[in-house]
Structures are given as structure tokens and as C-alpha cells.
Amino acid sequence: MDDRVAGALDLLPGYAAQHVVLSMSALALGVAISLPLAVVASRRPRLRFAALAVASLVQTIPGLALLALFYPLLLALSALTTRAFGFGVPALGFLPSLLALTIYSMLPILRNGVTALLGVDPAYIEAADGVGMTPRQRLFRVELPLAAPVIMAGIRTAAVWTIGMATLSTAVGQTSLGNFIFSGLQTENWIYVLTGCIAVVILALFVDQVLGLIEAGAVRRDGRRIAIGFAALLLGTAVAAAALLRGGGADYVIGAKNFSEQYILAGLMAERIERGGHTATSKEGLGSAVIFRALAGNDIDAYVDYSGTLWTNVMERRDVPPRDVMLAELTRFMRERYGVTVLGALGFENAYALAMRSGRAAELGVRTIADLTPLAPRLTLGSDLEFLSRPEWTALKQAYGLAFGQEKSFNPTFMYRAIEDGQVDVISAFSSDGRLAGGALVVLEDVKHAIPSYDAVILLAPKRANDEVLRRALAPLIGAISVETMRQANFMLDRDTDKASLREAVQFLAGKLNLPPP
Amino acid sequence: MNFRSRPWGDNITASDTGVITSLPTGPLIELEGVSKSFDGGSSFALHDVSLAVDAGTFIALVGASGSGKTTAMKLINRLLEPDAGEVRLEGTPVRSLEAPLLRRRIGYVFQGVGLFPHMTIAENIGITPQLLGWPRPEIDARVAELLDLVELPRDYAGRLPHALSGGQRQRAGVARAIAARPRLVLMDEPFGALDPITRDALGTAYRAIHDRLDVTTIMVTHDVQEAVLLADRIVVMGGGRILADGAPGALLTGHGAPEVAALMAMPRRQAERISALTAKAAHG
């Protein structure tokens, strides 16, 4: 079997279990909130209007944004509870995902519930009153049973939405089938993406069918179908939860942002920890700001960040000191402000840089960015989607007086195509990008040090500051990885054809470093 | 005892139903000076109506649409509340009784059918006894007894209403109304949606049940012929008032008010026309 397929299947049970527990919890919570709300709203026009308006509004918020919004919200809440009760709530992972998915699942249940209850034939309401039912008896014996098919249809819709949207919870640190999709997309590993998609579709179809069985049971008053349906749901969730309880609780959690290099480094760190006789998992696909908070909050134990990113985003500094001064100040700041340990630099930088085709650079006599200044008006700059709006570009423009004749933005893959076939002359690049390996492209030196250095550094969570296992496993990596080695490892995942699996890239890097076992 | 209505009040016990301890020798039902408006007083569906019904009577409320007959009936089991006046059941103002409890003591046969489509025939018939907390075996026995009484096969007990014909459904509806042995049965156009033959058979069958169980029946109908053939007493309503009140025979043989006379003359005129046609057919 293809190694990538094997790798995907290896991860599938764990991801699926997390996905099932998350989406089923959210659905159950959504039903528990929305159904009573629908009942009350069906009797009070003003509340009905308000509840439906809010639920519809929530629905228009993109799913990813909704998940992201819960993160600062829970951070604030955590600060509050810490002050009041001495403990915080987790702002990452399960809790924000659960809350966002629950809210997201509410609209179809609420809307169908209200519609169904309002749609019950008034003749049956009068009959229920006429035979002497109390309002509560009327609700449970007549209105809800008659509304059940439409309500169940709403729950089915909510279930499919929730299972689909749960893939996005990967971005806030909750493992799900979305891990396949996020990491597959970043490393262009379509087998991963496909595995994630297929698994989600199968899960959604299965749950939909089971809910359909319950719906049919409700319509035909067939208790057996209802029982089988609920049993299937409960059993599935229980099996998933049991799998998590048994397999969960790795000794160490390594974080990774959402690009190849991060996946490889997290994999390498996890492998080092495991070789030392401990278990490690990784939380992948975390955003830049999220991942640092997660570390500072002890949600993850270690990850690799870049000095320049921390310098500007966390320390909010705008000056650009020399590399070693920056590293020293960063280390001190992290320890004093956050209790975070900067274990050390890995030895390479992943900085924003400008690059040209080697031939073209030689032809124009360009070696440094300063050499570009007089030529720029006749040249075209290609950049990724982000670069032109980043402070690094502003700093470069100012320092060197760069004014390109034309500026074009591409997604990274197309940007590299564009420079290969000469559509653009200069591109923005990351210095450790695998596509710079091999010598076809040359990185232009930032002689004026206009942009800060982006040394890859290992950060340890406050509670791991004196953790001997972690230090023994990770310390040998300090200063061990050259930019050329990192580029080669990255290229294994980023090249357009003959992609390697993540495991292969990790093995390659580990082999290259030839480190002693911890 | 707190009789204020509780919107979610499910905490009603069977013991609460024993409100009436002694039977006063008055009418079973009394409406006294009752008015009801659905538009805040601009027009009246019922206007200062007083009516007393003795126990055991089969009374028909007749009149055109909008005459107030259905409104008058729904005031009795508090499906509607009067704006003025008082309704008394066995001397007790119905306002002072918890509405669900009151309704469990009064049979109700609905316009159309009103059987719950998601409940079996047995569950429909047994619903009021069940709400009253009868033991399961007693309910089952009662359902079987009632199926016999309304002449439905016993194996219909497990069927859903949609599996029955309109006439069969309304037989079940009648059985449901009398299941908890009420002393009073209200009927709102009970046979209106049925074909004439079924309608006639069912009316006759119900009249027999009425006599056998010694209940009091108040039936709302727009069909004068049905009223004349079934009721002991007919109340003609129009414009929210009582226009005439008397035994069918008395009303048929003449009444002062022209609209009442015209209404009551209709069955007789129809009968005359039919017998003329029959005679002509026999001689022709």
C-alpha cells in the first residue's frame, strides 16, 4: 500500500473518534437548547422573532470565524474565572469547538421546531383541550408527536451541518477529521484531503440515516425503530469516547502551525520524545496567535516559532536589532512575561526574503536587495497573497527605496510557476522554503537588515520549564538544522510531483541530523 | 383551593374533581346573562343570553353560521370565556373550576372528527380516563365496552384513525366523548361531514346511547331536520340571541317570529315535497 494511504489510515481511528465525540456532543447540546426554545418561541411571537433572527445571524457568520471568535471570548472568561475562583477554562480545543458547533446547530432545529409546532392543525389543539389535557400534556402528547417529523428533519439538517463544520475545529486546536484536510491542503497531500472528506461524508450519511430511522419510527409510532436508532447513536458515540479515553492522554503535546515545516518539526520533536520512552501527540494547524497563547496557557507543551514573529506580534517591537541581540532579548522577555522557555534556535531562519532565478540574477548582476533598487521599475514582483500587506514589505520598500514596475499576487504554487516561466522577475519567498532547494532560485541578501531575523526557536510551556524528559529530547536539536537541510525536508512535501509522506520527511530529517538517542 | 389557572399546570389530581358534593335540584347547566365579543365589544357573538338545561335533556342549538350557537356551547367547557354573565354546571360557576378538570367531566364530540391521528383508536377512546388516572385494565375494559356500544369491531382498537371511514371515525369520536362517563356531552356539528345515510344512522344510534346512559346532550347543528328528529328541545339562535326555545313539535306547528317560522317550516316542506314526488311516482 502507498505509504501516504497507510499513514492516513493509521491516523483515521483517532481523528474519527475525536470528530464523533465532538459533533455528537454539540448536536446533543444543540437539541437540548433549541427544542425547549422552539416550544417557548412558538408561543411568544416576540421571542420567536428575536430567537430566529439571532440564530439566522449566527448562521451567516462563516464557520471558521465563529470558532475563532470563541477563542478570545473564552480567554477573557478564563481570566475572569481565574481571578474569581482560581482556575481558568480552556480557550482552545474541545470547549470552543463545542460551543461554536452547538450555536451553529441551533438554527435548523429552532426553525423547524417553531414551524412544526405552529403548523399543528388547530383542530387537534382544540381536541386536546376538549378532552381535558393540561397545556403540558397537550404539548407532550399531541403537539410534539405531531410536529416530530418536521422537528426530526431539522435535527437531521443540523447533524449534517455539525459533522461537516466540525472539520474546522482543527484550527482552534481540536483534533478532528479536519486535521486530514488542513494538513493535506498545506502539504498538498491530496490523499489526506480525500481521506478526511470521505470520512466526513460517510459519518454524516450514517448519522443522517440513523436519524432518519428515528424519524420513521416517530412517524409510524414504531418504538423498535426509535430504540434501534438511539442505540446506534449512543453506541457509536460511546465507542468513540472509549477509544479516546483509552488512547488519550499522551505525555506530551507538540503544537504545529499550518505549514509543512511546522508539521515536520512537530513530527521530529514527537519522535524524539517517543524514542525517549514517552508518548507524544501533536496539535496541528494552529494559527500564529492561537499557538503561542496555547503554549503560554500550558495547553501544548512545546512548539517551534520564529523570533521575528514573536518579536513583532507578541513583544510588539518595531526595531530591528542584530540577530543575537534579538534572540537574547526574546529569551529574557518570554521567561519574565510568560514563564515560557526559549530552549534555543534550531539553526535556520524562515524569513521573508526576495528571490530570483539564478540565471536572471547573474544576467542583471543582482546579489543583494540593494542591487535591485535601480532595476526595480523595469521588473515585476510576484508575491504570495499576504506579503504586500505585511510590515516586512513596508520596511523593505522604505529601506531600499524599492518601486517595482508591477506587483502581482499569487497563491504560493502559482507564484513559483510564474517565476519559473519568467512572468515575474522577483518573488517574495520564505528562506527555508523547499522550493528554494536545488539552486534554480537564489535568495537576495538583506544587507541593510531591514526585516528582523526569523530564527526558528523551540519554545517550552511554563509548566515544562524544568522538564528533564523534554529537555533531553529536544536540546540536541538546537543549532543542528541548517537552512539547506530544512529546505530539502520541506521540499519533500511541497514539490508538485512525487510527494513524500510526512513520516518520510520526518525520517529524512532525523536521518540527516544523525542525533544521539535521548 | 387555588383555582387560578396555571399556564403549565399539570399538577392536577383526581381528588380535585370532587368539587361537587351535593346535587342541588336545579338545572344541570345554566347560562345567565352571558355575552361574548370577539372584537373588543364592537359586535357581539352572544348578547345577554340566558339558558337553563335540565339533566337528561337532548337539546339542539340551531341557527345559521354566526348565530352564536357554537360560542354558547364552548362557554360551557371553557374553550371560550364570557365577557359578561356566568355559566354554571350543577350550580357551580365553571369559572371557579380548573379548565382541564372541568373538561374531563364533560364529553365533547368535535366538528369534523378530532381524533388524534398519531394515537390508535383505543388510545383515542381511552384518553380522558387515562388523564383521570384510571388503572390500565379498567381503561382497556372500558374501551372494549365502548367499541361494542358504538358498534365498531373490537379489532379496530389497534388501528390508527386514518384506517377508518368517516362514519367509523365519528363513532370512535362519540365513544371517546362518553368514555369517562360524563353526565354532559357537548357536540359541535358532530355529523356534519358525513354522507346522509351514515349521518342518519349515526344520529339515531347516538340518540339511543343518550337515552341508555341517561346523559344530557347539547348539540350544535345547522341542520334543522337533524335537530327535529333527535332533540327533545330546540333552541333557535340568530345574531347572538335566542330567537325561539321549545319542543320540536311546538316549534314545527308555528312560531310568531317569521325567521323562526321559516326555518322550522323547512323540514316539513321538504317532507311534503318528497311525499308528493313519491305518490306521483307510485301512480305514474
Coordinates of C-alpha atoms in Angstrom, one line a residue, chain B residues 125-246:
Chain B
I125 CA -61.1 6.5 23.2
G126 CA -59.2 5.9 26.4
I127 CA -57.6 9.4 26.6
T128 CA -59.9 11.0 29.1
P129 CA -59.9 8.0 31.5
Q130 CA -56.2 8.0 31.2
L131 CA -55.9 11.6 32.1
L132 CA -58.1 10.9 35.0
G133 CA -55.7 8.3 36.2
W134 CA -57.9 5.2 35.7
P135 CA -55.9 1.9 36.1
R136 CA -54.9 0.3 32.8
P137 CA -57.1 -2.8 32.9
E138 CA -60.1 -0.6 33.7
I139 CA -59.4 1.6 30.7
D140 CA -59.0 -1.5 28.4
A141 CA -62.3 -2.9 29.6
R142 CA -64.0 0.4 29.1
V143 CA -62.6 0.8 25.5
A144 CA -63.9 -2.7 24.6
E145 CA -67.3 -1.9 26.1
L146 CA -67.5 1.4 24.2
L147 CA -66.5 -0.2 20.9
D148 CA -69.4 -2.6 21.3
L149 CA -71.7 0.3 22.3
V150 CA -70.9 2.4 19.2
E151 CA -70.9 -0.8 17.1
L152 CA -67.2 -0.8 16.0
P153 CA -65.4 -4.2 15.7
R154 CA -63.1 -4.7 18.7
D155 CA -60.1 -5.4 16.5
Y156 CA -60.3 -1.7 15.4
A157 CA -58.8 -0.8 18.8
G158 CA -55.2 -1.1 17.5
R159 CA -55.8 0.8 14.2
L160 CA -54.9 4.4 13.5
P161 CA -57.8 6.8 12.7
H162 CA -56.8 7.2 9.0
A163 CA -57.6 3.5 8.5
L164 CA -61.2 4.0 9.3
S165 CA -64.1 5.5 7.3
G166 CA -65.5 8.9 8.2
G167 CA -68.5 7.3 9.9
Q168 CA -66.4 4.8 11.8
R169 CA -64.2 7.6 12.9
Q170 CA -67.1 9.6 14.3
R171 CA -68.4 6.5 16.1
A172 CA -65.0 6.4 17.8
G173 CA -65.3 10.1 18.5
V174 CA -68.6 9.5 20.2
A175 CA -67.0 6.7 22.2
R176 CA -64.2 9.0 23.3
A177 CA -66.6 11.7 24.4
I178 CA -68.5 9.3 26.7
A179 CA -65.5 7.2 27.9
A180 CA -65.2 8.8 31.3
R181 CA -68.9 8.5 31.9
P182 CA -69.7 12.2 31.8
R183 CA -73.1 13.5 32.7
L184 CA -72.9 16.1 30.0
V185 CA -72.0 15.7 26.3
L186 CA -71.3 18.6 24.0
M187 CA -71.5 18.0 20.3
D188 CA -70.3 20.6 17.7
E189 CA -71.8 19.7 14.3
P190 CA -70.9 16.1 15.1
F191 CA -72.2 14.5 11.9
G192 CA -71.8 17.5 9.6
A193 CA -69.1 15.9 7.4
L194 CA -70.8 12.6 6.8
D195 CA -72.9 11.3 3.9
P196 CA -76.7 11.5 4.5
I197 CA -77.1 7.7 5.2
T198 CA -74.2 7.5 7.6
R199 CA -75.4 10.7 9.2
D200 CA -78.9 9.4 9.8
A201 CA -77.7 6.1 11.2
L202 CA -75.2 7.7 13.5
G203 CA -77.6 10.3 14.8
T204 CA -80.2 7.6 15.6
A205 CA -77.5 5.4 17.2
Y206 CA -76.3 8.3 19.3
R207 CA -79.9 9.2 20.4
A208 CA -80.2 5.6 21.7
I209 CA -76.9 5.9 23.6
H210 CA -78.1 9.2 25.1
D211 CA -81.3 7.5 26.4
R212 CA -79.5 4.4 27.6
L213 CA -76.7 6.2 29.5
D214 CA -79.1 8.9 30.8
V215 CA -76.7 11.8 29.8
T216 CA -77.5 15.3 29.0
T217 CA -76.6 16.3 25.4
I218 CA -76.1 19.7 23.9
M219 CA -75.7 19.5 20.1
V220 CA -74.9 22.4 17.9
T221 CA -76.1 21.9 14.3
H222 CA -77.2 24.0 11.4
D223 CA -79.4 21.1 10.1
V224 CA -83.0 21.7 11.4
Q225 CA -84.1 18.3 10.2
E226 CA -81.4 16.6 12.3
A227 CA -82.4 18.7 15.3
V228 CA -86.1 18.0 14.9
L229 CA -85.5 14.2 14.6
L230 CA -83.1 13.9 17.5
A231 CA -83.6 16.6 20.1
D232 CA -86.1 16.9 23.0
R233 CA -85.8 20.7 22.9
I234 CA -84.6 23.1 20.2
V235 CA -83.1 26.5 20.8
V236 CA -83.1 28.6 17.7
M237 CA -80.3 31.3 17.7
G238 CA -79.7 34.3 15.5
G239 CA -77.5 37.3 15.8
G240 CA -76.1 36.2 19.2
R241 CA -79.6 35.9 20.8
I242 CA -82.1 33.2 21.4
L243 CA -84.9 33.6 18.9
A244 CA -87.0 30.6 20.0
D245 CA -86.9 27.8 22.5
G246 CA -89.2 24.9 22.7

